[in-house]
Coordinates of C-alpha atoms in Angstrom, one line a residue:
X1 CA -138.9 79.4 -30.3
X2 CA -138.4 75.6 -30.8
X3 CA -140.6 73.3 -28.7
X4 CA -139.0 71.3 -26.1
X5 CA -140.3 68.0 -27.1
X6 CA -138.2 68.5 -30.2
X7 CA -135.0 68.9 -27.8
X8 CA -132.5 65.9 -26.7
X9 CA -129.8 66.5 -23.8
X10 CA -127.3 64.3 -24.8
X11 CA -124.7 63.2 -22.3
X12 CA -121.1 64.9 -21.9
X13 CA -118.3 63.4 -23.6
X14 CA -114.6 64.1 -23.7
X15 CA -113.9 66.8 -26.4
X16 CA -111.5 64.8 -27.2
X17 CA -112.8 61.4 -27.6
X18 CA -115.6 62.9 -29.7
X19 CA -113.2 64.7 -31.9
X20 CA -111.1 61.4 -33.1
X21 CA -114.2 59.3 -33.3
X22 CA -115.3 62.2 -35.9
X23 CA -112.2 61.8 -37.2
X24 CA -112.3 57.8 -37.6
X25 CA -115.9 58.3 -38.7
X26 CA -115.0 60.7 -41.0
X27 CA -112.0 58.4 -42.6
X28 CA -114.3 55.6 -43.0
X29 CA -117.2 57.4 -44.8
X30 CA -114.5 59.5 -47.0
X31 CA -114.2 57.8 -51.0
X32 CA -110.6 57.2 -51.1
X33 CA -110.4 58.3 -54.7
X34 CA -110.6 62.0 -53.3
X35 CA -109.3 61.7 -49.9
X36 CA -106.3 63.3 -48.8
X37 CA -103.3 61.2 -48.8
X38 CA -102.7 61.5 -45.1
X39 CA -105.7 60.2 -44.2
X40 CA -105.8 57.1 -46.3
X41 CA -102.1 56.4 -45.2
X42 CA -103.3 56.6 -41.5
X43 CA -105.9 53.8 -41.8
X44 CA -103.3 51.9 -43.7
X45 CA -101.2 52.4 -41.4
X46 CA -104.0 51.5 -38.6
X47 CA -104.8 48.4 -40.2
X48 CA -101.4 47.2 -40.1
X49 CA -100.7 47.7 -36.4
X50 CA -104.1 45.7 -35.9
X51 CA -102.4 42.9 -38.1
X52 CA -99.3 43.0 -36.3
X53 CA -100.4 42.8 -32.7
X54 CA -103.2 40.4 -33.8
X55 CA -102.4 36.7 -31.5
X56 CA -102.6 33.7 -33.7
X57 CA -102.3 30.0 -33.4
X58 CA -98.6 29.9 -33.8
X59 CA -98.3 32.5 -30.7
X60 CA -100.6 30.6 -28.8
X61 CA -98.6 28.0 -29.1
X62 CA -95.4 29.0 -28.9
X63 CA -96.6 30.7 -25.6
X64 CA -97.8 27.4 -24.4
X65 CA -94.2 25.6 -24.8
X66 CA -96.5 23.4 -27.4
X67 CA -94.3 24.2 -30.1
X68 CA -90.6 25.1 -30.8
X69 CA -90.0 29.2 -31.4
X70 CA -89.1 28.8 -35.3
X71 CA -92.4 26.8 -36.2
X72 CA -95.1 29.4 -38.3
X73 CA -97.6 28.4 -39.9
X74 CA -97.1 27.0 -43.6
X75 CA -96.6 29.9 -46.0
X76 CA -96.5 27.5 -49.3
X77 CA -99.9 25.7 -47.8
X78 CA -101.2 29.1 -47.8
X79 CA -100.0 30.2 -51.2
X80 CA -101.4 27.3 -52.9
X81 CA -105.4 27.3 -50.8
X82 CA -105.8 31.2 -51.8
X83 CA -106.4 30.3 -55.9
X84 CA -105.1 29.1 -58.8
X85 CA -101.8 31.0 -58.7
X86 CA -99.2 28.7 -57.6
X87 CA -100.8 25.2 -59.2
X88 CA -100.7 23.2 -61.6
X89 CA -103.6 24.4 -63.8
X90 CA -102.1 27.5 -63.9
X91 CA -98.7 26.5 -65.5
X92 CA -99.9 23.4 -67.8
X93 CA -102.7 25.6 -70.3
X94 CA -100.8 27.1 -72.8
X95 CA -99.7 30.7 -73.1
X96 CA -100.8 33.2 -75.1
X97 CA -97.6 35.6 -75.9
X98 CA -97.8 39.3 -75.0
X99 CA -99.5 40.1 -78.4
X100 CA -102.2 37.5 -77.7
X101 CA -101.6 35.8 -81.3
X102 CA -99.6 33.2 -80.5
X103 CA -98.7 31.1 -77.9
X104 CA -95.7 31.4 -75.8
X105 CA -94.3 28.5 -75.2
X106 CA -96.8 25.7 -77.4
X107 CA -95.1 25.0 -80.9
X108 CA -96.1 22.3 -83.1
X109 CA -93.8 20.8 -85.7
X110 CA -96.1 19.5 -89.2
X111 CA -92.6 18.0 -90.5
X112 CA -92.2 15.5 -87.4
X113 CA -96.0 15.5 -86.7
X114 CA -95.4 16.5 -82.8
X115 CA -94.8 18.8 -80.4
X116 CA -91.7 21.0 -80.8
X117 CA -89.5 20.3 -77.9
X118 CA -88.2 23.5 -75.7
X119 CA -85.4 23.5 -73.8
X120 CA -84.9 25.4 -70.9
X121 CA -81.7 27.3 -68.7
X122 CA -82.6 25.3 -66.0
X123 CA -83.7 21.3 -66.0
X124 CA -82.8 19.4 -63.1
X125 CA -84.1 16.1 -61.1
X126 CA -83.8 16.9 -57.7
X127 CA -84.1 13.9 -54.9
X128 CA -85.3 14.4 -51.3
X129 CA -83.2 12.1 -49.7
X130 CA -83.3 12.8 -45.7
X131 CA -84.4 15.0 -42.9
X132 CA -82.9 14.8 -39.9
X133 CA -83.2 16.4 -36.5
X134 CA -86.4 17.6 -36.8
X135 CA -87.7 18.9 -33.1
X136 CA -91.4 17.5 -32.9
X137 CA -93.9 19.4 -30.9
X138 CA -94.7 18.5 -27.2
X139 CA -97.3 16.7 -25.9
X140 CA -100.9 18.0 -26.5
X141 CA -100.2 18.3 -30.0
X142 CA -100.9 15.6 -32.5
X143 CA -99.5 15.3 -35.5
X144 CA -101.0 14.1 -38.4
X145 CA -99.1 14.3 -41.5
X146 CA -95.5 15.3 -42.7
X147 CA -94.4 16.4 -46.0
X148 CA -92.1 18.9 -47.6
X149 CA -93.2 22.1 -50.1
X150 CA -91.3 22.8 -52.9
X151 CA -90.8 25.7 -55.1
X152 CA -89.0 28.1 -57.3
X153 CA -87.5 31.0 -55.6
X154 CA -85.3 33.8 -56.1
X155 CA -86.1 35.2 -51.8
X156 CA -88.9 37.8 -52.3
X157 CA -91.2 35.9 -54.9
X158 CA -92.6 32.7 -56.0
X159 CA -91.6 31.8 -59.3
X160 CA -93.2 28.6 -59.9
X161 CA -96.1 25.8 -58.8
X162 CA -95.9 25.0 -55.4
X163 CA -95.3 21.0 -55.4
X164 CA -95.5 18.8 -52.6
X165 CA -93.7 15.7 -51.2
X166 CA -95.2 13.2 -48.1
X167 CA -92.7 11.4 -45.8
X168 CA -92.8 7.5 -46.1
X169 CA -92.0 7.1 -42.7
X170 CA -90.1 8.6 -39.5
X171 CA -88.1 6.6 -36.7
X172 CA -88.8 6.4 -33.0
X173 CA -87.9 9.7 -31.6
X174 CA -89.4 11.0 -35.0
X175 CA -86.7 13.4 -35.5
X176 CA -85.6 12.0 -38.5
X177 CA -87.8 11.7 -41.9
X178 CA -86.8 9.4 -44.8
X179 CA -88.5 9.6 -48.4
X180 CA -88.7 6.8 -51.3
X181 CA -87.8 6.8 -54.7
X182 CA -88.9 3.4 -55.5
X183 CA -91.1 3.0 -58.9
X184 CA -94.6 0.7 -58.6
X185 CA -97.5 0.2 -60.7
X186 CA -99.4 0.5 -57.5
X187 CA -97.4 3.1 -55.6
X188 CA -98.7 6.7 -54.1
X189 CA -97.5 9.4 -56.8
X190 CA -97.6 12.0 -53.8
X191 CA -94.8 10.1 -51.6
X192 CA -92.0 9.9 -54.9
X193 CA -89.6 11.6 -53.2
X194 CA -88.0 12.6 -57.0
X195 CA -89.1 15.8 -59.3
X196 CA -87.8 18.0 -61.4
X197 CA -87.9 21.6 -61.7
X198 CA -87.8 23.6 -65.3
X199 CA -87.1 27.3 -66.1
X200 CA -85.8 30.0 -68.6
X201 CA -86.6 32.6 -65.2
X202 CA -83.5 35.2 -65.7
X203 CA -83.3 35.4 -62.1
X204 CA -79.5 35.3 -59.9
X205 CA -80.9 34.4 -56.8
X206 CA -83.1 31.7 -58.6
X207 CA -83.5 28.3 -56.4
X208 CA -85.5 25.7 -55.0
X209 CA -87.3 26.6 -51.6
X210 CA -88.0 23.8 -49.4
X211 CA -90.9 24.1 -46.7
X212 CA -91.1 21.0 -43.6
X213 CA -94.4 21.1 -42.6
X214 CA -96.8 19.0 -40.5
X215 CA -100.8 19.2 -40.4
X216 CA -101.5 19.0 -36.0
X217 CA -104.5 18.4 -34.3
X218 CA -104.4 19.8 -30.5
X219 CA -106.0 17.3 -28.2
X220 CA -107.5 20.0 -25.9
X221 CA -109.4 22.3 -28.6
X222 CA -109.3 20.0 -31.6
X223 CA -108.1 22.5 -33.7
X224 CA -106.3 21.3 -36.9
X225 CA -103.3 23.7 -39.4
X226 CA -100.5 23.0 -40.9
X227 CA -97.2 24.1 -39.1
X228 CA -94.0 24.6 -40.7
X229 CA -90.9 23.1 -39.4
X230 CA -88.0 24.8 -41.0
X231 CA -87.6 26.1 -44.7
X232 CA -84.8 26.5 -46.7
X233 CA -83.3 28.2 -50.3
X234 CA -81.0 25.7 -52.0
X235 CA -79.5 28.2 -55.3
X236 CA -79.2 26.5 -58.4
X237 CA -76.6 29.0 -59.9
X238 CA -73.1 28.2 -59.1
X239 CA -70.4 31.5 -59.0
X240 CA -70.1 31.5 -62.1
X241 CA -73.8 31.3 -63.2
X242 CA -73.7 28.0 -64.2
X243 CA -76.6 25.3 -63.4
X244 CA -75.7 23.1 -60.1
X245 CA -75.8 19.6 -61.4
X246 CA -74.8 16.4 -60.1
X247 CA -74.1 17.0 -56.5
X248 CA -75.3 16.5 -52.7
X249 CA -76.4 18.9 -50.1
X250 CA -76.5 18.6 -46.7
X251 CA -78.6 21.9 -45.7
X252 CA -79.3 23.4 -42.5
X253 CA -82.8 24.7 -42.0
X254 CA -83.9 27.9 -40.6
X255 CA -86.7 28.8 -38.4
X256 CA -89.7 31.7 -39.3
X257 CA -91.4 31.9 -42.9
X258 CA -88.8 32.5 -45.7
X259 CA -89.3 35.9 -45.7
X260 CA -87.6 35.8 -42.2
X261 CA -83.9 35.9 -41.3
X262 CA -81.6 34.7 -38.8
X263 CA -84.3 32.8 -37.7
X264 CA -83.6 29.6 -35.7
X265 CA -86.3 26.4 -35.8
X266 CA -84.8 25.6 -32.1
X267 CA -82.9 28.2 -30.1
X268 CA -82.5 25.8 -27.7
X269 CA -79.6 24.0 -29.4
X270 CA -78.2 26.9 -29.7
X271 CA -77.9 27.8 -25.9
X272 CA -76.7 24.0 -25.3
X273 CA -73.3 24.6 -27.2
X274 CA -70.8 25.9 -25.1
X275 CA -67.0 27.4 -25.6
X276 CA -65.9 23.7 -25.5
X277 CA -65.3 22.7 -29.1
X278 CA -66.2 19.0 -28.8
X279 CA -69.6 20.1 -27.4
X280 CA -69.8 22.8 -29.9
X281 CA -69.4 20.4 -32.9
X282 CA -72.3 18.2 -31.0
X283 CA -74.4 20.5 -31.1
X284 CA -73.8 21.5 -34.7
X285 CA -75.0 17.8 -35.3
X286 CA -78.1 18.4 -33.5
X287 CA -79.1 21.3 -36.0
X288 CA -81.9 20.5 -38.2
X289 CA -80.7 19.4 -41.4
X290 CA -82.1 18.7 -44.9
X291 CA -80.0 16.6 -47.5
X292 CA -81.2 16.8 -50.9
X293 CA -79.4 15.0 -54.1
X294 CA -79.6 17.2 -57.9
X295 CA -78.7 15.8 -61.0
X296 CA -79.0 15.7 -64.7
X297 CA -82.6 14.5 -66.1
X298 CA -82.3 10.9 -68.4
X299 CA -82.4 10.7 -72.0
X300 CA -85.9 9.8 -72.1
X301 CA -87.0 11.8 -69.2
X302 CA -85.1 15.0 -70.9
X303 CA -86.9 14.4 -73.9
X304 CA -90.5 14.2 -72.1
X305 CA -89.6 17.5 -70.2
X306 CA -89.2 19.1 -73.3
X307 CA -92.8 19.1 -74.0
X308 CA -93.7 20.6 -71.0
X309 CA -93.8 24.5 -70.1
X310 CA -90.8 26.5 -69.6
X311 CA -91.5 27.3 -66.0
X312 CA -92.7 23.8 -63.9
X313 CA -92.2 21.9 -61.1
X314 CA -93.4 18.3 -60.9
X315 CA -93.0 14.4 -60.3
X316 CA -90.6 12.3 -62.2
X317 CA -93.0 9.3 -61.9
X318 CA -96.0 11.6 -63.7
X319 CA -93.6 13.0 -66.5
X320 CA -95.3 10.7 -69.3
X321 CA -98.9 11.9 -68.3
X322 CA -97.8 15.6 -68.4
X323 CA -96.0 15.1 -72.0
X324 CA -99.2 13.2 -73.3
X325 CA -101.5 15.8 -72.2
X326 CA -99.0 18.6 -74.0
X327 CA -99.0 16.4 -76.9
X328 CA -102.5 16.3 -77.4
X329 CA -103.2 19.9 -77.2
X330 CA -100.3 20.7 -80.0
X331 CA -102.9 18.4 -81.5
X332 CA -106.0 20.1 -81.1
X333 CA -104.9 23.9 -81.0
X334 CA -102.2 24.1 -83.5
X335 CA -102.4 20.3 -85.7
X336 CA -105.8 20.0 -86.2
X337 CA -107.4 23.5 -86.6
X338 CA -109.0 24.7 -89.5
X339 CA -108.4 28.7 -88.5
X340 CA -105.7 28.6 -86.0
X341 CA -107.1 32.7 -84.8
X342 CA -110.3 31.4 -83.7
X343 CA -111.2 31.7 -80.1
X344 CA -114.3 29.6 -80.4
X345 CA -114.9 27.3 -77.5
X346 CA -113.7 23.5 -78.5
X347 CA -115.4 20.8 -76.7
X348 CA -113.0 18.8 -75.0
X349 CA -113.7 17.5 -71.6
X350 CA -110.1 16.1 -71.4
X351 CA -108.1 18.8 -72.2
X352 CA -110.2 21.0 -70.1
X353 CA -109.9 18.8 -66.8
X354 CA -106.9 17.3 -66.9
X355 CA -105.0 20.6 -65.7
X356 CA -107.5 21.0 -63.0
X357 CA -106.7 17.2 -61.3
X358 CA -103.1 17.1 -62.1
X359 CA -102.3 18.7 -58.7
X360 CA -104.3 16.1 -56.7
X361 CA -102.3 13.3 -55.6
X362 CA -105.3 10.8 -54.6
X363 CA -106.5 11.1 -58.4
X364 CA -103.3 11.5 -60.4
X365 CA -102.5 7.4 -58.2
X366 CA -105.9 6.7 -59.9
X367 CA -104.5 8.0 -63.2
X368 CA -101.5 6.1 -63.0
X369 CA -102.5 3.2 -62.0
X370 CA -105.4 2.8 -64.6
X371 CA -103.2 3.5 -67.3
X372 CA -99.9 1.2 -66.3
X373 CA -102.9 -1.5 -66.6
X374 CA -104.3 -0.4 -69.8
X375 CA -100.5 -0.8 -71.0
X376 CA -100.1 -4.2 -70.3
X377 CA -103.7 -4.9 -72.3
X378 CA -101.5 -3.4 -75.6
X379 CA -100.8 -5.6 -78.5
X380 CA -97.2 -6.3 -79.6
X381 CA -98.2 -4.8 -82.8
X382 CA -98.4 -2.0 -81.5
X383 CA -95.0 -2.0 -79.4
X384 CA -91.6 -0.6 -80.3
X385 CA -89.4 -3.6 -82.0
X386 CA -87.0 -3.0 -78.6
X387 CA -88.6 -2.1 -75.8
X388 CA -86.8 -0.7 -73.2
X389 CA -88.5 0.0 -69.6
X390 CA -90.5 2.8 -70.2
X391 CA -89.7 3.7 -73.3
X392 CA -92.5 5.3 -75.4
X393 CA -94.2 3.0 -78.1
X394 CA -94.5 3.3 -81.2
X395 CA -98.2 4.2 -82.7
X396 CA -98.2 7.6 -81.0
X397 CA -101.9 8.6 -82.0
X398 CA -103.2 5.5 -80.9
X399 CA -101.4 5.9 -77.4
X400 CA -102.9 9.4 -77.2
X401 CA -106.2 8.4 -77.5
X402 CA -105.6 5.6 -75.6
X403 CA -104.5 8.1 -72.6
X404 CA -107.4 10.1 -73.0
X405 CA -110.0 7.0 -73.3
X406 CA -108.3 6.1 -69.6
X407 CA -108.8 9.5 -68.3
X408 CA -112.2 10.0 -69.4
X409 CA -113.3 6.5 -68.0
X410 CA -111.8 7.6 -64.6
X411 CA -110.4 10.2 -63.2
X412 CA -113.6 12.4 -65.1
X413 CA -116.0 10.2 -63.4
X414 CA -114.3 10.6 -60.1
X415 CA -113.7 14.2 -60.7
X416 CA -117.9 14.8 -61.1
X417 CA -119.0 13.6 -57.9
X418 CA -121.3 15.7 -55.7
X419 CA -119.7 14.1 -52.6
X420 CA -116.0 14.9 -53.9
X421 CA -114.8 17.7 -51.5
X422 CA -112.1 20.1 -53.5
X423 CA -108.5 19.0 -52.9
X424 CA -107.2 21.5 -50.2
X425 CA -103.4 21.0 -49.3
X426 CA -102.8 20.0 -45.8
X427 CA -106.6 19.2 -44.5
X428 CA -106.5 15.7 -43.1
X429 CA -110.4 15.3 -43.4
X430 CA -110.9 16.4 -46.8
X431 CA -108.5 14.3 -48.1
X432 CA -109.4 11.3 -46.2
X433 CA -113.2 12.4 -47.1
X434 CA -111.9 12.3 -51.0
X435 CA -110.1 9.2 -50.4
X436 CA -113.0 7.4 -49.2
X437 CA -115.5 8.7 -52.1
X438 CA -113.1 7.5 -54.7
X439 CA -112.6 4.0 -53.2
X440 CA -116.5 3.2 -53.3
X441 CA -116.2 4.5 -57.1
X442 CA -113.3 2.3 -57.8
X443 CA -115.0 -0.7 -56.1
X444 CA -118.3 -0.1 -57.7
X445 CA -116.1 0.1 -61.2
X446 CA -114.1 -3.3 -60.2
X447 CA -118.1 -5.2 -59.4
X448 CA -119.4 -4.2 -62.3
X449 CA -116.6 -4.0 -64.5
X450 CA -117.6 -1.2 -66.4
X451 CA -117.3 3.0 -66.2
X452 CA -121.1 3.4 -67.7
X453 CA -122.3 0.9 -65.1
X454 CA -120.5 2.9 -62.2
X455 CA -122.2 6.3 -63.7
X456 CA -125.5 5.2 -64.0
X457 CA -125.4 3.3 -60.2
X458 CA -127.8 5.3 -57.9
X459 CA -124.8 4.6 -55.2
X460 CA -123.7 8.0 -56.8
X461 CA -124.7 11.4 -57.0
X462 CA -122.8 13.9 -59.9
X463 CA -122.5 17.5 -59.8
X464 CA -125.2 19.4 -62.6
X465 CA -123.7 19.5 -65.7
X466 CA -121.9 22.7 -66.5
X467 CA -120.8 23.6 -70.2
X468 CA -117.7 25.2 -68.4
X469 CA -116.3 21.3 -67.5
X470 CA -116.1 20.3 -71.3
X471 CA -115.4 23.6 -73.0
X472 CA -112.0 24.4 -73.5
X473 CA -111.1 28.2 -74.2
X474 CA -107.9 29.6 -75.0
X475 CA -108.2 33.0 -73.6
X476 CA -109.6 32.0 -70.6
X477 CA -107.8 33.3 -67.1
X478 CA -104.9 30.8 -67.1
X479 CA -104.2 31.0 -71.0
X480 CA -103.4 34.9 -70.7
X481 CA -99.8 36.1 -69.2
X482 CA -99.9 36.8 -65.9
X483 CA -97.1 38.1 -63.8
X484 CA -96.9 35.1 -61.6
X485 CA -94.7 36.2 -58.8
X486 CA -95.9 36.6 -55.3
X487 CA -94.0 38.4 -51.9
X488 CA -95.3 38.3 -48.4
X489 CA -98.7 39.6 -48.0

């Protein structure tokens, strides 16, 4: 009855095979919202085998010799690429509360005319002072860069910005990693080797997580990551609860990511030592080792921490720019509003960018630098009658705008260039890229001696204006709370 030009032979398969690709077929093509529960958990469970006997660089590499067994690839460098999450934009905008009618943790005191000062369970200065034993890779592998991540930690989640630390320099066998914590008006902001670390986190296991990592380049693919070299959890609660404080640690690192355990970074130290106890205690030495110092903040550098958020992690040698920035929006959102529940837009191009550049290290040098000049350009008049170091001055609204006046005339500029790449932790060419972009700003600014003369060069190119780059909002995505935690994923 049917014509045979309508008819198809189609080849024999296995009953079998056809059956599970029906099956697959069927799982892909299924909405989840109705499919049964056993079927959605087997392509769960599908894509996690697939993600588990996936090869990747580390394997490679490891496989190779190129690399000792502990080295992973950087889990904080990761963390902080994906988004906003675990930077510094995300922790510097004020809060809004969990009724959304206040903010959390922004008060402003009309009786002193400032910022109401918060202090927190923890606030600590913490000092990087030495790695040692750190295996390097074998030959083949180049390595680029060194530095060390830092967070807040309590062993399953992230409780803070992820901060970072560059080595100043590394002896022959470059095994061993020294940091500085010498002040300069022309020094690099990202090598200080000193931060401090605030929270009111009710946490036990609450700590500071340290990451080694190195951005390679392998000579025979030219492939470029970041690897790192040993991590560790340094607790900041003593037995009894108390806040660690004024002590030095000599920590030994472990190997994996930190949601690994018993994880060496060499094993092969390990199989050196022997039942002989002198060779036993050699070995010991040879373990990787971090020393860290933690103490008490200063007076003054208390007192500027206490304008800052109750959860942060930043540089002691930025502390006045973060305080001044906090200062000036207890200004603007709670001094000087007419109708403090208004949610209108409020043009401010400072207040808006600053967050946004604060985690860059290239511009926050700029930053510093620019306004350690302006300082020595300010009038007695103006100055404290006993001036001490870096004590703040006196005429606090004129230093404010002052601060801002130096931002806008050139980290802003900088910040609006076509040919600025975005900062991306642990790329070697975009940050030498950025680096080169804002030294032919800078120069251009020196010739001319003028911002407005640097803007309107045809040197330049600037991103289209965007509303969005002078419009601050304060229920935008990092003003509302956010549970900002993160586990292994």
């Amino acid at each position: 009855m049917v014509p045979s030009t309508y008819l198809k032979k189609l080849p024999e398969e296995p009953e079998q095979a056809s059956a599970g690709e029906e099956e697959m077929s069927g799982e892909d093509e299924v909405d989840h919202s109705t499919a049964p529960r056993t079927k959605r958990g087997r392509k769960l469970w599908r894509g996690l085998k697939q993600a588990l006997n996936e090869t990747t660089v580390s394997d490679v590499l490891h496989a190779l010799g190129a690399v000792p067994s502990g080295f992973r690839l950087s889990t904080l460098c990761r963390k902080f690429n994906e988004g906003y999450m675990f930077r510094l934009i995300n922790f510097l905008f004020p809060k809004l509360s969990h009724s959304n009618l206040t903010y959390k943790d922004l008060l402003f005191d009309p009786a002193l005319n400032k910022i109401c000062l918060r202090q927190t369970k923890i606030d600590r200065v913490v000092t990087i002072v030495s790695c040692q034993q750190i295996p390097p890779p074998s030959a083949g592998i180049d390595v680029l860069d060194r530095h060390v991540r830092v967070c807040l930690f309590d062993g399953i989640h992230i409780l803070s910005n992820i901060h970072s630390v560059a080595v100043a320099s590394v002896d022959k066998t470059q095994r061993a990693w020294t940091f500085t914590t010498k002040l300069g008006d022309l020094m690099d902001p990202g090598s200080h080797a000193e931060f401090f670390v605030r929270s009111n986190a009710n946490v036990d296991n609450i700590g500071i997580l340290f990451e080694l990592g190195i951005s390679y380049l392998r000579s025979s693919t030219q492939e470029k990551g970041e690897f790192s070299c040993g991590w560790v959890h340094l607790p900041l609660l003593d037995e009894t609860g108390n806040v660690v404080t004024n002590r030095s640690f000599d920590l030994q690192l472990h190997g994996g990511t930190p949601y690994e355990k018993d994880v060496e970074v060499d094993p092969s130290i390990s199989r050196r030592a022997t039942s002989n106890s002198l060779v036993a205690l050699i070995s010991g030495n040879k373990q990787p080792r971090l020393a860290v110092k933690i103490s008490e903040p200063k007076k003054l550098q208390k007192d500027l921490m206490d304008t800052l958020p109750d959860t942060l992690v930043g540089n002691t040698c930025l502390l006045q720019l973060y305080a001044y920035y906090r200062q000036c929006l207890a200004d603007v959102l709670l001094r000087d509003k007419l109708d403090l529940n208004s949610t209108e837009l409020i043009h401010s191009p400072f207040l808006k960018t600053f967050p946004a550049v604060a985690d860059c290290p290239d511009l926050m040098k700029i930053l510093r630098t620019a306004w350690l000049e302006k300082l020595q350009e300010v009038k007695r008049a103006d100055k404290p009658l006993f001036s001490i170091g870096s004590n703040p001055l006196r005429d606090e609204e004129y230093m404010k705008k002052l601060f801002k006046d130096v931002f806008m005339e050139t980290v802003y500029s900088i910040s609006s260039l076509a040919t600025l790449p975005d900062y991306t932790m642990g790329d070697v060419d975009i940050l030498k890229l950025r680096q080169e972009q804002i030294n032919r700003f800078m120069e251009k600014k020196r010739a001319t001696r003028t911002t407005l003369a640097a803007l309107l060069s045809e040197d330049f190119v600037y991103e289209p204006f965007n509303m969005e780059e002078v419009a601050f909002t304060v229920i935008g995505p990092y003003c509302l709370m956010k549970q900002q935690v993160a586990t292994e994923n």
